């Protein structure tokens, strides 16, 4: 069942808009809150936000698609973001990424067929002296190795 | 009397198990009926020691590290709470050479205090700068910043005092202070560590700035990759409001000032100041053409003082101890200290705050202890993904804005990423373009198209079309001169420096040499 058909979907959206509309430049805070509530930015949210902020749908769509963080579809049950930036590369990040792709059977920025894990690239988590680093859902993980990423993946796909 | 135990809450410590270490210590103490108080301090900044557990004893704070959750039970059994001997005991952390050699002005409290305790902040010298500033006319505060020689720590190195003066003199319905905490450069983490480990320093710096330039509102734009920093700032801001530091009579003075945290959404280019302002306004993070400068027409068209975290966090010291005390550190036109971040394949990675002028070689070999892998250093990238790659032959370069510029590099946000001899510099050059292509805001053509074509050209060169090297150089020239902002304009730096210092890697099927230069 898609979100707009859940009984409280539009109500929750309205609450979010109401709670943030008084801010200076409220669009990003609203989008963050919408994604937090629904897991992604549902299609029905765009025209409603546009109307509330006196923007065109195109403007809101433009912002949603500009930023890497905002999704147009629900992610997997877990989101594993692997750092691909230079400091992690220099500490063996490429091998960690290769192992993760192999174990999950997906390329970067895609979700496993069973919907268990979304694997994403991230460019720096600020853990550059303890890499290779990753963010698993909201938890930072560092000192990764191909072996440690395998253990981590085994825990979340189990 | 309960024993105080320090377990860092810094994201880099949490990433290696600090939360579980803290929980294990709490449960061991409870099981044994020992009264302890766990303080979640910031990180001291030597990251190989994380999780660094410290216990307060009569001889001072005794450190143990790196502690993993499974170590805790045995350590408590062996007398952890008394500071007893243990293979992981390092003694008093401040006695380690890595810390002894530093000059910590901005990071003076990080790792030592409870980051969320305003009392602790005050007890360790916090708010002294604000008190001085409140007793001075705003113009004198601006003058102090000028005299200190402080330059923008985000990368451009623009004199901070001139910005303050411009915003102070500008007229607008309102004015803003914006803190750029969109620390996206790989190899940098000083902003993050400060926001998590000593958030009041940033708040105090912003408040002093707001009072001096006549702004009533501040924003801290933090990247979404830093959820711990966002949480730490929001808690600290709440405390600051409760204590009257922020609000209608900020700091007990006559002006209003408050600060709001805003979270980015995964766009590197929003670290560019005008793209950041667009993003704060709720738009796509696209770069603005300058002029107008943000100091004249910034956020919502109003005069805006925009600075990096480290620039604003240097302000309380300058006010508390005087501009001269700050300017006495450093070399040439690079005055004061810089929290340098040692990262990548380096043994002692972390924060090393020191006066400008220290050589790159000293930083990497002596302080950093060489590579973590034990392999020879082949290249060092200073200044993030837009910084040049330097070979060991350039290790005599001092950390100084002008000295780096003279050698085709830049200090940027002072991230130093070390690569060993297995690195393929053509691949690194390609990555620079790849990264630029992913992160380009798309507004200007040299960056939007150049990044994609650049990656293709590197592939062609490596595949044997050596004649394309000249095209690659041409492209870099176009991007340097024709891009609207530093993303497209500086991407040629890592590329050209890799080509210049490691030409053998750009030959077809190049055999890897042990070291270059």
PDB file of C-alpha atoms in Angstrom, chain A residues 77 104-106 110-117:
ATOM      1  CA  UNK A  77      15.289  -2.162   5.582  1.00  0.00           C
ATOM      2  CA  UNK A 104      25.085  -8.106  -1.467  1.00  0.00           C
ATOM      3  CA  UNK A 105      25.074  -8.788  -5.193  1.00  0.00           C
ATOM      4  CA  UNK A 106      24.303  -5.168  -6.062  1.00  0.00           C
ATOM      5  CA  UNK A 110      20.974   0.240  -5.330  1.00  0.00           C
ATOM      6  CA  UNK A 111      18.912  -2.076  -3.143  1.00  0.00           C
ATOM      7  CA  UNK A 112      19.094  -5.864  -2.855  1.00  0.00           C
ATOM      8  CA  UNK A 113      16.252  -7.746  -4.547  1.00  0.00           C
ATOM      9  CA  UNK A 114      14.808  -8.848  -1.194  1.00  0.00           C
ATOM     10  CA  UNK A 115      14.695  -5.257   0.023  1.00  0.00           C
ATOM     11  CA  UNK A 116      17.044  -5.992   2.918  1.00  0.00           C
ATOM     12  CA  UNK A 117      19.849  -3.549   2.228  1.00  0.00           C
TER      13      UNK A 117
END
